[in-house]
mmCIF file of C-alpha atoms and ligand atoms in Angstrom:
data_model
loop_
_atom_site.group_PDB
_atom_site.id
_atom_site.type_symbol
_atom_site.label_atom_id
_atom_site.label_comp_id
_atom_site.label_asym_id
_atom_site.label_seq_id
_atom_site.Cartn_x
_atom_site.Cartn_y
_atom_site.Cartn_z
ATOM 1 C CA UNK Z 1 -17.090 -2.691 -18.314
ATOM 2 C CA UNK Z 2 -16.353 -2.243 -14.406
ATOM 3 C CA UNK Z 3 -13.504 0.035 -13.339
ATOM 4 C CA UNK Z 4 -12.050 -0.339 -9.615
ATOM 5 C CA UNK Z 5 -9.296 2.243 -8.176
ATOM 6 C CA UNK Z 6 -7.977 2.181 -4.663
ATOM 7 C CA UNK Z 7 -5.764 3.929 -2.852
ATOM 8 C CA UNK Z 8 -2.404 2.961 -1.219
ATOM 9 C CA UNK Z 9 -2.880 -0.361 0.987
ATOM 10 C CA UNK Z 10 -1.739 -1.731 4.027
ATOM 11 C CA UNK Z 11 0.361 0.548 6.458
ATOM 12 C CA UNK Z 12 -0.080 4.136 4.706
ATOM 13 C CA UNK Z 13 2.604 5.539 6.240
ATOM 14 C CA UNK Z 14 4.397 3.144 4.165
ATOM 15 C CA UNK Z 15 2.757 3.909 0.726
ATOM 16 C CA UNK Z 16 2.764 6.834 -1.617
ATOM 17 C CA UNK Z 17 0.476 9.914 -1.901
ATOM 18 C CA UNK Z 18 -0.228 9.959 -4.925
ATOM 19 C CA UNK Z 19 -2.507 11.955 -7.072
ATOM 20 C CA UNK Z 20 -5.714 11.617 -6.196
ATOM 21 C CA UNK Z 21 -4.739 10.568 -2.638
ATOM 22 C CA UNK Z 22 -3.697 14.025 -1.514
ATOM 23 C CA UNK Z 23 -6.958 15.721 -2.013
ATOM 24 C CA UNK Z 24 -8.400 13.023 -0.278
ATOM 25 C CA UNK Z 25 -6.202 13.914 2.554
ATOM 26 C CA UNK Z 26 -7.481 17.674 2.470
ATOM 27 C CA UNK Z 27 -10.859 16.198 3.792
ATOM 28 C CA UNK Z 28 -9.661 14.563 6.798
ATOM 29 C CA UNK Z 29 -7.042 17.616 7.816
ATOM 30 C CA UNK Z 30 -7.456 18.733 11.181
ATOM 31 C CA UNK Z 31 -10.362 15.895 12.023
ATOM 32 C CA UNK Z 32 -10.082 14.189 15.217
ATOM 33 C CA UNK Z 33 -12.339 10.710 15.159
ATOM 34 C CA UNK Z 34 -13.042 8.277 18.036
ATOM 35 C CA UNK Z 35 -15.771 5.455 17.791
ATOM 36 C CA UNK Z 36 -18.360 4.978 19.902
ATOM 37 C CA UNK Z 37 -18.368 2.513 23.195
ATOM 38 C CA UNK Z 38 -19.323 -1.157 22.962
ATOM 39 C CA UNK Z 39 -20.715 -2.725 25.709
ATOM 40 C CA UNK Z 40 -18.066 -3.564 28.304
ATOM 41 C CA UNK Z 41 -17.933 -7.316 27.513
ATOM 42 C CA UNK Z 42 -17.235 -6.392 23.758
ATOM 43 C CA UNK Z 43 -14.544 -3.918 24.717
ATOM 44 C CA UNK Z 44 -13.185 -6.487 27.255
ATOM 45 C CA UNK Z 45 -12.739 -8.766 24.040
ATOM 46 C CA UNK Z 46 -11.836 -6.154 21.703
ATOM 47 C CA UNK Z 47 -8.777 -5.292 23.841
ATOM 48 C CA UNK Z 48 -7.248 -8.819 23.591
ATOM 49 C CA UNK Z 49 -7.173 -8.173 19.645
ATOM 50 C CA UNK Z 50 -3.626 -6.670 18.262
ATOM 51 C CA UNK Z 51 -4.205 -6.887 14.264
ATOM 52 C CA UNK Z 52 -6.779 -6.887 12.165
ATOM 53 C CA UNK Z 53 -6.531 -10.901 11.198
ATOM 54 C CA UNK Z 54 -7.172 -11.043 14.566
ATOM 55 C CA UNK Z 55 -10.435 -8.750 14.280
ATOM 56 C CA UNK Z 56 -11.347 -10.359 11.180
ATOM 57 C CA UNK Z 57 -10.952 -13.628 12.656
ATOM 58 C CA UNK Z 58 -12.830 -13.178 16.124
ATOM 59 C CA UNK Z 59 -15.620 -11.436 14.348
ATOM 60 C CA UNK Z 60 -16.385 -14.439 12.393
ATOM 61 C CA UNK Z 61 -16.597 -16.152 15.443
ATOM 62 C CA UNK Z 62 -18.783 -14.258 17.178
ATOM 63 C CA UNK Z 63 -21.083 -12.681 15.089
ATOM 64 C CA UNK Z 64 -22.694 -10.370 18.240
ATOM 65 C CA UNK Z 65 -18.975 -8.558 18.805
ATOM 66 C CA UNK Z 66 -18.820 -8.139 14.971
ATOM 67 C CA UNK Z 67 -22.291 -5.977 14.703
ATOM 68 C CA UNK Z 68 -21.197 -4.404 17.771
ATOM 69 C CA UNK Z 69 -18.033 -3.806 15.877
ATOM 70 C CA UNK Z 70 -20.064 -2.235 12.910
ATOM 71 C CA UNK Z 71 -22.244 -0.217 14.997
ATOM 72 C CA UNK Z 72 -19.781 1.512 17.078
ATOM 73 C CA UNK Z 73 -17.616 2.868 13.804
ATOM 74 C CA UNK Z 74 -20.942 4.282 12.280
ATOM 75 C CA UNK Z 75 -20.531 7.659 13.376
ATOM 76 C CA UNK Z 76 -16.735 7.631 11.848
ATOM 77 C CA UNK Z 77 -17.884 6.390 8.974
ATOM 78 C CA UNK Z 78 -20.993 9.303 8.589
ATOM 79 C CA UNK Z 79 -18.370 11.485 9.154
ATOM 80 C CA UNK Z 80 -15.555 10.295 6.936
ATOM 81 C CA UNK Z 81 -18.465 10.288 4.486
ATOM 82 C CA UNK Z 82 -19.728 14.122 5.339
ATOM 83 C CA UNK Z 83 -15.897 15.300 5.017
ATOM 84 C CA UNK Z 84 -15.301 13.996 1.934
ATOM 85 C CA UNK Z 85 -18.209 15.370 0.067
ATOM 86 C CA UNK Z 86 -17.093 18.684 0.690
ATOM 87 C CA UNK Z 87 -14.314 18.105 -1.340
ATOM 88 C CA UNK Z 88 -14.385 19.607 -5.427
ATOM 89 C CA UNK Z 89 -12.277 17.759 -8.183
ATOM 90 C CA UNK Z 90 -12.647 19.830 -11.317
ATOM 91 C CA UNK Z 91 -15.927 21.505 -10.438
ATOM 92 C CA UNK Z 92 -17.272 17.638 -9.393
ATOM 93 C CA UNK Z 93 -18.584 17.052 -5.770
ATOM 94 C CA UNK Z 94 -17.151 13.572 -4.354
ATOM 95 C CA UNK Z 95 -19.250 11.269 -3.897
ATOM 96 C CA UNK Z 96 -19.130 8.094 -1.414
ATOM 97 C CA UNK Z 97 -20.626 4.598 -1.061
ATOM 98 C CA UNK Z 98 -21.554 2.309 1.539
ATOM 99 C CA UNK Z 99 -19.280 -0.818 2.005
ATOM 100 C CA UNK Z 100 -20.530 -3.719 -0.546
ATOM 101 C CA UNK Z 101 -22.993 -6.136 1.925
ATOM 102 C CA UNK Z 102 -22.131 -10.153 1.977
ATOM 103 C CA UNK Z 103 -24.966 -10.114 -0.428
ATOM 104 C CA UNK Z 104 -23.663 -8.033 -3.114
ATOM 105 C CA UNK Z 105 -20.466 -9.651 -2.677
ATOM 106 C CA UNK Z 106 -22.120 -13.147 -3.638
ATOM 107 C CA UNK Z 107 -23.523 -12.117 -5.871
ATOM 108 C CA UNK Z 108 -20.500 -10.891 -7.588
ATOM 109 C CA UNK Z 109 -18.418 -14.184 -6.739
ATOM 110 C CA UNK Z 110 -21.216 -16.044 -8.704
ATOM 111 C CA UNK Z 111 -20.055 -13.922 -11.877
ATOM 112 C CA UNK Z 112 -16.589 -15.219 -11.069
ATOM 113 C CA UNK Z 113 -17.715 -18.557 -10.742
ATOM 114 C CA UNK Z 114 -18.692 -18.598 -14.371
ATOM 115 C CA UNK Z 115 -14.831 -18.222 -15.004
ATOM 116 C CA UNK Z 116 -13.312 -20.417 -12.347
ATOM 117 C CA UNK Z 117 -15.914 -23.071 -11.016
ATOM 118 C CA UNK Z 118 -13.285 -24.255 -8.274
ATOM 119 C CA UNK Z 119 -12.532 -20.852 -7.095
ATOM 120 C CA UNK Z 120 -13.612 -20.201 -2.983
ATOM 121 C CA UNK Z 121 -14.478 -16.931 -1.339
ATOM 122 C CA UNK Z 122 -11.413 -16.792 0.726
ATOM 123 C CA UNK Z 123 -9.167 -17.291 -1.852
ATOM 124 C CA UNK Z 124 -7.487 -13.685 -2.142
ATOM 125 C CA UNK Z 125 -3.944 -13.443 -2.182
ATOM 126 C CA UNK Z 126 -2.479 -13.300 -5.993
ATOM 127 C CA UNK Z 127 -0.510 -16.491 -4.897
ATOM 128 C CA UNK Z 128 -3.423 -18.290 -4.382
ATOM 129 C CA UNK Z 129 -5.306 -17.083 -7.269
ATOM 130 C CA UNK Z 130 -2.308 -17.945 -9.519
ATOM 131 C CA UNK Z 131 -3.035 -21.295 -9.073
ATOM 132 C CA UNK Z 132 -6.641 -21.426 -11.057
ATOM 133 C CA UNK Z 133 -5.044 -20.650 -14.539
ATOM 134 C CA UNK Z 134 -8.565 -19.692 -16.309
ATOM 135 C CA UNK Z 135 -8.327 -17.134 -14.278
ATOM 136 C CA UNK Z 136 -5.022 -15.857 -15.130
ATOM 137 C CA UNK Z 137 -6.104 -16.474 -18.770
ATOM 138 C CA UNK Z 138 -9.246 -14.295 -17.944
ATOM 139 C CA UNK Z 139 -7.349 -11.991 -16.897
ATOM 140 C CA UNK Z 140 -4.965 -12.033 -19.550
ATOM 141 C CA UNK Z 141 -7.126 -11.633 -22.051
ATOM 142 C CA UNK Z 142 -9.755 -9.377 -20.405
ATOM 143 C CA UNK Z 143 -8.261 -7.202 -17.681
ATOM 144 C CA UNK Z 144 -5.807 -4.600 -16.897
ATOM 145 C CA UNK Z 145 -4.096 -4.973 -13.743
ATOM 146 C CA UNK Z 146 -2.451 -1.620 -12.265
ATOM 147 C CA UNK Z 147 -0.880 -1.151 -8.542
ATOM 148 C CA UNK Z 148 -4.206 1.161 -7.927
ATOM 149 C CA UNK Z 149 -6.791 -0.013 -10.347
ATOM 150 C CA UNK Z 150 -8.408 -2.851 -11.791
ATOM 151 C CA UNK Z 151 -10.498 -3.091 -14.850
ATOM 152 C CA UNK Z 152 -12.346 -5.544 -17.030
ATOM 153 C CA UNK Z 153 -14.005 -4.920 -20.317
ATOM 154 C CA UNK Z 154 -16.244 -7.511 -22.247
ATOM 155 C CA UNK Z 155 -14.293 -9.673 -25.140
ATOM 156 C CA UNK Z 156 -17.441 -9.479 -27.594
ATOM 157 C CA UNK Z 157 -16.224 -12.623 -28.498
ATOM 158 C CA UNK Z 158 -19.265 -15.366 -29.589
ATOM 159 C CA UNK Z 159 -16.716 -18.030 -28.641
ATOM 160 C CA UNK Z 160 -15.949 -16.495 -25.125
ATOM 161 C CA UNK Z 161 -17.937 -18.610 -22.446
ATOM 162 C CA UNK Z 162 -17.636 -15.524 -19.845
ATOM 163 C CA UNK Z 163 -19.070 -12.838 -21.124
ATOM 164 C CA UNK Z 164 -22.564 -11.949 -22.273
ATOM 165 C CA UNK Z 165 -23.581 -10.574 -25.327
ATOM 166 C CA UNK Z 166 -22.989 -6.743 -24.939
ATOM 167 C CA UNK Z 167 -26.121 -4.889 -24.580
ATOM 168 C CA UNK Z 168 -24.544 -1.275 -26.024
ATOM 169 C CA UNK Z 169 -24.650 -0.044 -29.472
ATOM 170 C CA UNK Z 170 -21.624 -1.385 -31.051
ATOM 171 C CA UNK Z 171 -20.448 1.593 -32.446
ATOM 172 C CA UNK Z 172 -20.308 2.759 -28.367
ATOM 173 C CA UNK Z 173 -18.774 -0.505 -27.200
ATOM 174 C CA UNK Z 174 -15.729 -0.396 -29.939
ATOM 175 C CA UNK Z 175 -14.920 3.415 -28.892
ATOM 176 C CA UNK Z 176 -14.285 2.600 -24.832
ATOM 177 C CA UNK Z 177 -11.052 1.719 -23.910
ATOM 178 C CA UNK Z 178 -9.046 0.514 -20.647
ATOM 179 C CA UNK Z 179 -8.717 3.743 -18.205
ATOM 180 C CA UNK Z 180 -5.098 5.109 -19.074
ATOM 181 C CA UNK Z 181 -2.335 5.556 -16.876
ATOM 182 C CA UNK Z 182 -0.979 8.912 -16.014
ATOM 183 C CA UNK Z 183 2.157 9.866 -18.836
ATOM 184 C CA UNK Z 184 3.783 13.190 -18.481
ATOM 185 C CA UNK Z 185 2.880 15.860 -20.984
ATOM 186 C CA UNK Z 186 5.057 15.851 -24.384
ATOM 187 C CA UNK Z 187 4.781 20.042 -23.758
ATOM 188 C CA UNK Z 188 5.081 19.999 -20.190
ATOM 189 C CA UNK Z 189 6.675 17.200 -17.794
ATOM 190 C CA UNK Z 190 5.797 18.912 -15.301
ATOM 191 C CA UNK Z 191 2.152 18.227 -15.856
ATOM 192 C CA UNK Z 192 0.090 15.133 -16.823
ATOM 193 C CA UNK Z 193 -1.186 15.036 -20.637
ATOM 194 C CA UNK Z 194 -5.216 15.456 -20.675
ATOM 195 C CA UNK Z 195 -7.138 12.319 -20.307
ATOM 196 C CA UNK Z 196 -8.434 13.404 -24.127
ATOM 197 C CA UNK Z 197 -5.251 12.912 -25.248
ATOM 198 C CA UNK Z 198 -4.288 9.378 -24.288
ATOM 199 C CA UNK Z 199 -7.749 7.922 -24.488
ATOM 200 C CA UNK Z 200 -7.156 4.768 -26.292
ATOM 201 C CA UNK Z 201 -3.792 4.514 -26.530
ATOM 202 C CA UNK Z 202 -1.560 1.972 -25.390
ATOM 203 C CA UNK Z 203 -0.195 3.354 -21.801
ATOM 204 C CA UNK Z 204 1.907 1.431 -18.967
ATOM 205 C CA UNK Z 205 2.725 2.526 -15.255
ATOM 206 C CA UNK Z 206 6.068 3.061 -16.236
ATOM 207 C CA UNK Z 207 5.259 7.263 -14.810
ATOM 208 C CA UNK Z 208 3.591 6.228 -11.609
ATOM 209 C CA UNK Z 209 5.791 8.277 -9.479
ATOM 210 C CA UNK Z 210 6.248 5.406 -6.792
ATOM 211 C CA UNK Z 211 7.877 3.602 -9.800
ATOM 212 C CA UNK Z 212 10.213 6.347 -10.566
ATOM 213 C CA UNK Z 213 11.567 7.008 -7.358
ATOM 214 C CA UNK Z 214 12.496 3.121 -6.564
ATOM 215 C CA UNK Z 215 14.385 3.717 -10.264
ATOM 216 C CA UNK Z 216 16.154 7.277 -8.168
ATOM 217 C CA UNK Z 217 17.251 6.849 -5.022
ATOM 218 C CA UNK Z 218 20.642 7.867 -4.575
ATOM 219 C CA UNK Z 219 20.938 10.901 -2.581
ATOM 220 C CA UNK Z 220 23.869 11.872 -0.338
ATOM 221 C CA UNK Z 221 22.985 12.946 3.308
ATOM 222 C CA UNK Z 222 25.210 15.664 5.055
ATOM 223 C CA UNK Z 223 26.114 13.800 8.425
ATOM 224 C CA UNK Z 224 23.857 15.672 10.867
ATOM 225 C CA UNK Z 225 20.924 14.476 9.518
ATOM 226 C CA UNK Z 226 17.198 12.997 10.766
ATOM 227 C CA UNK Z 227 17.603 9.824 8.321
ATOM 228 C CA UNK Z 228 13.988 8.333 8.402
ATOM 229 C CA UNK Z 229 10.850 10.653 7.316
ATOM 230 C CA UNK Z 230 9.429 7.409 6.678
ATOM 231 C CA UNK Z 231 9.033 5.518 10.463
ATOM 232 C CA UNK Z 232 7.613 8.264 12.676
ATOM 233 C CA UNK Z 233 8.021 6.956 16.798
ATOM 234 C CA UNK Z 234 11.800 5.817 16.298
ATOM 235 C CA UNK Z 235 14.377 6.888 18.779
ATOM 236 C CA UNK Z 236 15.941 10.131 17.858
ATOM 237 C CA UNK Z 237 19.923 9.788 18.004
ATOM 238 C CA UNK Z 238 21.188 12.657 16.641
ATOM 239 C CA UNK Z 239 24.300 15.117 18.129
ATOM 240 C CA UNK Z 240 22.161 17.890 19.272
ATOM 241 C CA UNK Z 241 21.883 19.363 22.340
ATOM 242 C CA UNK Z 242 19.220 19.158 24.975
ATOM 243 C CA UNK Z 243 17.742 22.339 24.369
ATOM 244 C CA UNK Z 244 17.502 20.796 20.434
ATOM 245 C CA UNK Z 245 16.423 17.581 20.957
ATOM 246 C CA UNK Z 246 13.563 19.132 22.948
ATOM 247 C CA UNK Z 247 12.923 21.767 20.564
ATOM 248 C CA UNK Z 248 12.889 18.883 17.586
ATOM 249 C CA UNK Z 249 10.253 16.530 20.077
ATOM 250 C CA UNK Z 250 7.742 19.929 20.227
ATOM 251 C CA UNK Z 251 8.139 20.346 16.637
ATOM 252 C CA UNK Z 252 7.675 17.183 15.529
ATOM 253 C CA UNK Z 253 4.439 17.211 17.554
ATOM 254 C CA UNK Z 254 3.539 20.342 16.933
ATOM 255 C CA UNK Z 255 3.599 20.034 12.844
ATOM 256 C CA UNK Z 256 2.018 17.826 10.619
ATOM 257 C CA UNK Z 257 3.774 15.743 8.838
ATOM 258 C CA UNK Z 258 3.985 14.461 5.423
ATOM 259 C CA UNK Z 259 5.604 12.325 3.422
ATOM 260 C CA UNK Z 260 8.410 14.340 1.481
ATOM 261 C CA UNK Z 261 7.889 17.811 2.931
ATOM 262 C CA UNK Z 262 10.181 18.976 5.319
ATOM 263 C CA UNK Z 263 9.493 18.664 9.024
ATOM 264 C CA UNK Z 264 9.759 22.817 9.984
ATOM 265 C CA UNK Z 265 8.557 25.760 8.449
ATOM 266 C CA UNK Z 266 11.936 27.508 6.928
ATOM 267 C CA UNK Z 267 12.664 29.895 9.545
ATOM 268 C CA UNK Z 268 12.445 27.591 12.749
ATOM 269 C CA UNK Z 269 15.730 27.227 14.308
ATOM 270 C CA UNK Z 270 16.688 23.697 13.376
ATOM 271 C CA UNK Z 271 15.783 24.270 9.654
ATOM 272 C CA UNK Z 272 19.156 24.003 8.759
ATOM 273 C CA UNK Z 273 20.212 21.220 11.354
ATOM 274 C CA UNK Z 274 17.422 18.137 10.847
ATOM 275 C CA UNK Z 275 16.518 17.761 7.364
ATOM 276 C CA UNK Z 276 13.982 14.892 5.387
ATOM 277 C CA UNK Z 277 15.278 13.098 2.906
ATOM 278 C CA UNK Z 278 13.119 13.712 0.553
ATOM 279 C CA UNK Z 279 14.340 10.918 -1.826
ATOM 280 C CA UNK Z 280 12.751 8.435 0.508
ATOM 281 C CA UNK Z 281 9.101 8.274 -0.020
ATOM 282 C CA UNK Z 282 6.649 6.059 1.009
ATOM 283 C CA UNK Z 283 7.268 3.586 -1.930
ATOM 284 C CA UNK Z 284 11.021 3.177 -0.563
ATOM 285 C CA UNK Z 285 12.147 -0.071 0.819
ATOM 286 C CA UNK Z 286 11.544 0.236 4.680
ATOM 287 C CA UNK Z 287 13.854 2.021 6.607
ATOM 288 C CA UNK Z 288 16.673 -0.289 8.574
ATOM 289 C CA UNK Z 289 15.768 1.687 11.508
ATOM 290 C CA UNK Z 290 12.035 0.124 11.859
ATOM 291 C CA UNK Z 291 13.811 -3.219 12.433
ATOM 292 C CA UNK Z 292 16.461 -2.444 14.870
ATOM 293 C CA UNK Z 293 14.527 0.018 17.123
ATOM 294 C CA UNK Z 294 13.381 -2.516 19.670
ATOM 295 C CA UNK Z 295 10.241 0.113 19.898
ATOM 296 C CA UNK Z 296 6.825 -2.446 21.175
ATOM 297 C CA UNK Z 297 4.230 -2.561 17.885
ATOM 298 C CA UNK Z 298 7.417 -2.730 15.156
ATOM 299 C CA UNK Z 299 5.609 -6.398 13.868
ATOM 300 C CA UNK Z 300 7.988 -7.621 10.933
ATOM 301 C CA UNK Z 301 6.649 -6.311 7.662
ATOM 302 C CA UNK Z 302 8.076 -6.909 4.530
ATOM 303 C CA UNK Z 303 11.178 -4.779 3.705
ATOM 304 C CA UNK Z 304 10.066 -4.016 -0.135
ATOM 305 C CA UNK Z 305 6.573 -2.869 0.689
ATOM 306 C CA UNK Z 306 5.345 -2.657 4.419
ATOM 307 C CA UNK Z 307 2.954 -5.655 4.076
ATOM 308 C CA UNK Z 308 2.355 -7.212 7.387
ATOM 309 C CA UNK Z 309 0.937 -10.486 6.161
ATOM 310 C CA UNK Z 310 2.258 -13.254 4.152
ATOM 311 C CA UNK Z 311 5.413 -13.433 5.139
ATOM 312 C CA UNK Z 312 7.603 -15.818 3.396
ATOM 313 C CA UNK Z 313 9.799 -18.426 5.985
ATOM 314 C CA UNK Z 314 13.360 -17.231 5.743
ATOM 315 C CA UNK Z 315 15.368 -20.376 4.389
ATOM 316 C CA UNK Z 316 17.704 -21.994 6.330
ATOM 317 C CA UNK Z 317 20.877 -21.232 4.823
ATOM 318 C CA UNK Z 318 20.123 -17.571 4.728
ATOM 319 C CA UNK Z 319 19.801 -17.682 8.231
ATOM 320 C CA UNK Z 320 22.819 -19.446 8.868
ATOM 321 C CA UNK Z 321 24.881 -17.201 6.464
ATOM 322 C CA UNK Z 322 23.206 -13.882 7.651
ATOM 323 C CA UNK Z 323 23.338 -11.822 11.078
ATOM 324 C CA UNK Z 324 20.540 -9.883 9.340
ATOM 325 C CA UNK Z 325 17.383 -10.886 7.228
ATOM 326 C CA UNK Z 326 15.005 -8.697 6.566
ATOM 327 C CA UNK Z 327 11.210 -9.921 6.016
ATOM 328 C CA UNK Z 328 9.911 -10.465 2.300
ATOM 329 C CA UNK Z 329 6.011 -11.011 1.407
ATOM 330 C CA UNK Z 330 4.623 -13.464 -0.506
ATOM 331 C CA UNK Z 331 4.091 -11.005 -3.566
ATOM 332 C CA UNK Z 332 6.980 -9.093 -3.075
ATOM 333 C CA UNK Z 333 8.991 -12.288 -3.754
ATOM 334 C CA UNK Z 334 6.698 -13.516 -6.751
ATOM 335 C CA UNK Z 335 7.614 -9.934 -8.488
ATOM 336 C CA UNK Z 336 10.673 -10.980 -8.297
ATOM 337 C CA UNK Z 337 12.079 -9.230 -5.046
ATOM 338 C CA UNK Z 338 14.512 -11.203 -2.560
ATOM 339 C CA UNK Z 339 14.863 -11.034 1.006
ATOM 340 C CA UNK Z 340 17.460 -8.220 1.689
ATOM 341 C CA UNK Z 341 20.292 -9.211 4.112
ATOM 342 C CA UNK Z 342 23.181 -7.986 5.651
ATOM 343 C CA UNK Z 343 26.335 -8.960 8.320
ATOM 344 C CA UNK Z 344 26.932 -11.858 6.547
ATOM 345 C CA UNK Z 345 28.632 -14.247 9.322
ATOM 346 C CA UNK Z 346 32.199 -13.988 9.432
ATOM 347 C CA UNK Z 347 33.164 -17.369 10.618
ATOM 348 C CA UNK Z 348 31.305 -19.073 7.248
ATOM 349 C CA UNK Z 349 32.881 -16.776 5.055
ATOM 350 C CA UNK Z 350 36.700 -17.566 6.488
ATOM 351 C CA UNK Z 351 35.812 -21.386 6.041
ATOM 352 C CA UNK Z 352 34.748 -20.587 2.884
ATOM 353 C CA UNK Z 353 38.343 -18.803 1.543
ATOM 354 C CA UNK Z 354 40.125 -21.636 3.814
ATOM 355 C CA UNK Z 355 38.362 -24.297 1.518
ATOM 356 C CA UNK Z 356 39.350 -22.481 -1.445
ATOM 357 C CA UNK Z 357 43.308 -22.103 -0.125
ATOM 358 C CA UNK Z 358 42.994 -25.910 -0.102
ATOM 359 C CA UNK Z 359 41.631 -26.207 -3.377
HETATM 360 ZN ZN1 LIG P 1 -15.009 -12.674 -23.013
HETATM 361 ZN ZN1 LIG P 2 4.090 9.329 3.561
HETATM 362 ZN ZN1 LIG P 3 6.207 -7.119 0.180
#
């Protein structure tokens, strides 16, 4: 049986804290990191490099800049590594593991090939994996996808032409289950029931809080409000005065922020003038304000979930129809999202009822 969790991907900012994730985030409060030089040649080259495709791509290239890459993050890494071992969940000491080598990672990929002989390494978008369907069936039949984990458990089938024979006692094998998801307590919603207590029982993601705030999000704001806690480095307009707006700029530089607490401590002065909307968390569709704040380093991402990649094409008639289309991912759309638009164009729409009148 193999178990994988991760935590939130792509832009973070973007993403909820959730569980787990925030006592990660204890570890790293406070730390300050910066790599090591490359040699000037590297850095030269490095510089030219805006995402990380980009880095990705250039380091297969050039295989000297990548191990220059991979030296010069060491010390970040020792550290990352150092901080987070400190950290105590339930009396257990994290742990940490090196990043899987290209050999560990064929050798995995030749397990996968026993499912899916036409399968290639860089194949890894669910799009493109959708199209081998013994995987999907594999997957059907012996996985359980979340949004942060992924596990597979042996069939113990003598027909099944993936798996071995299992090697643990039976009695063993038939008592481990799929990893539940988190379900409120029956006693207490405010707290999670025990891990003993759902242990082999059916559970979805229905609870994952990201989930249940896109199902809640309906909160009025008074007018004098700071509207996005989610984009951080958007232009302030707000009717304060001078004095404020410079107070606000030193605060929100001076605090740390995170997602869904509020930006001052209770008793600083604009407490009770610039407040967080605390129904948007990271999980909530992008805020309209990342797309029209002309700020440099706003790349389109997708409007459901911050993705930066795999952006679908915007068809042509939404384009003609809208002022305003937002981006949509490849997987956003396949889970059934659409692009979200608005200003539809006036002129179309008056054709439109004019066509009708003749009708
Ligand atoms: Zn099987
Ligand atoms: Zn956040
Ligand atoms: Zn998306």
């Amino acid at each position: 049986m193999l178990i994988a969790v991760r935590t939130a991907p792509h832009h973070s900012w973007c993403n909820p804290a959730e569980r787990i994730m925030s006592v990660i985030n204890y570890g790293l409060q406070g730390v300050a990191i910066k790599r090591e030089q490359m040699p000037e040649e590297y850095e030269d080259e490095f510089e030219t490099l805006k995402t990380l495709e980009d880095i990705q791509g250039k380091a297969k290239e050039n295989p000297c800049l990548k191990s220059e890459l991979e030296k010069c993050i060491v010390t970040v890494q020792k550290l990352f590594c150092e901080r987070t071992e400190h950290l105590v969940w339930k009396n257990e000491a994290f742990e940490t593991e090196n990043p899987a080598s290209n050999l560990e990672i064929d050798e995995m990929f030749k397990n996968i090939l026993r499912i899916v002989s036409t399968l290639t390494k860089d194949e890894t978008t669910q799009q493109q994996l959708r199209k081998h369907k013994p995987l999907v069936e594999f997957i059907k039949t012996h996985c359980q996808e979340r949004a942060y984990s992924f596990q597979i458990k042996k069939c113990n089938q003598p027909s099944c032409e993936v798996c071995y024979p299992i090697r643990m006692p039976i009695d063993v094998f038939q008592n481990l289950y799929f990893l539940p998801d988190p379900v409120p307590s029956r006693d207490n919603p405010d707290r999670y029931e025990t891990f003993a207590n759902l242990y082999g029982k059916f559970t979805t993601e229905k609870f994952r809080p990201s989930l249940i705030n896109l199902n809640s999000k309906a909160e009025l704001a008074p007018s004098n409000i700071l509207i996005s806690a989610k984009i951080r480095g958007y232009k302030i307009e707000l009717k304060l005065t001078e004095q404020e707006k410079q107070d606000l700029e030193s605060a929100l530089q001076t605090y740390t922020y995170s997602c869904g607490s509020p930006i001052f401590p209770d008793d600083h002065s604009l407490a009770q003038k610039v407040f967080v909307r605390v129904q948007i968390s990271c999980d909530s569709p992008i805020e309209l304000l990342y797309y029209t704040s002309k700020k440099a380093g706003n790349i389109p991402i997708c409007y459901w979930c911050g993705a930066n990649n795999d952006v679908v094409t915007v068809p042509q008639n939404l384009q003609e129809n809208f002022k305003l289309v937002y981006p949509l991912c490849s997987s956003c759309n396949e889970n059934g999202k659409t692009f979200y638009k608005r200003l539809e164009n006036k002129v179309n729409s008056r054709k439109k009822q004019k066509v009708n009148h003749v009708d």
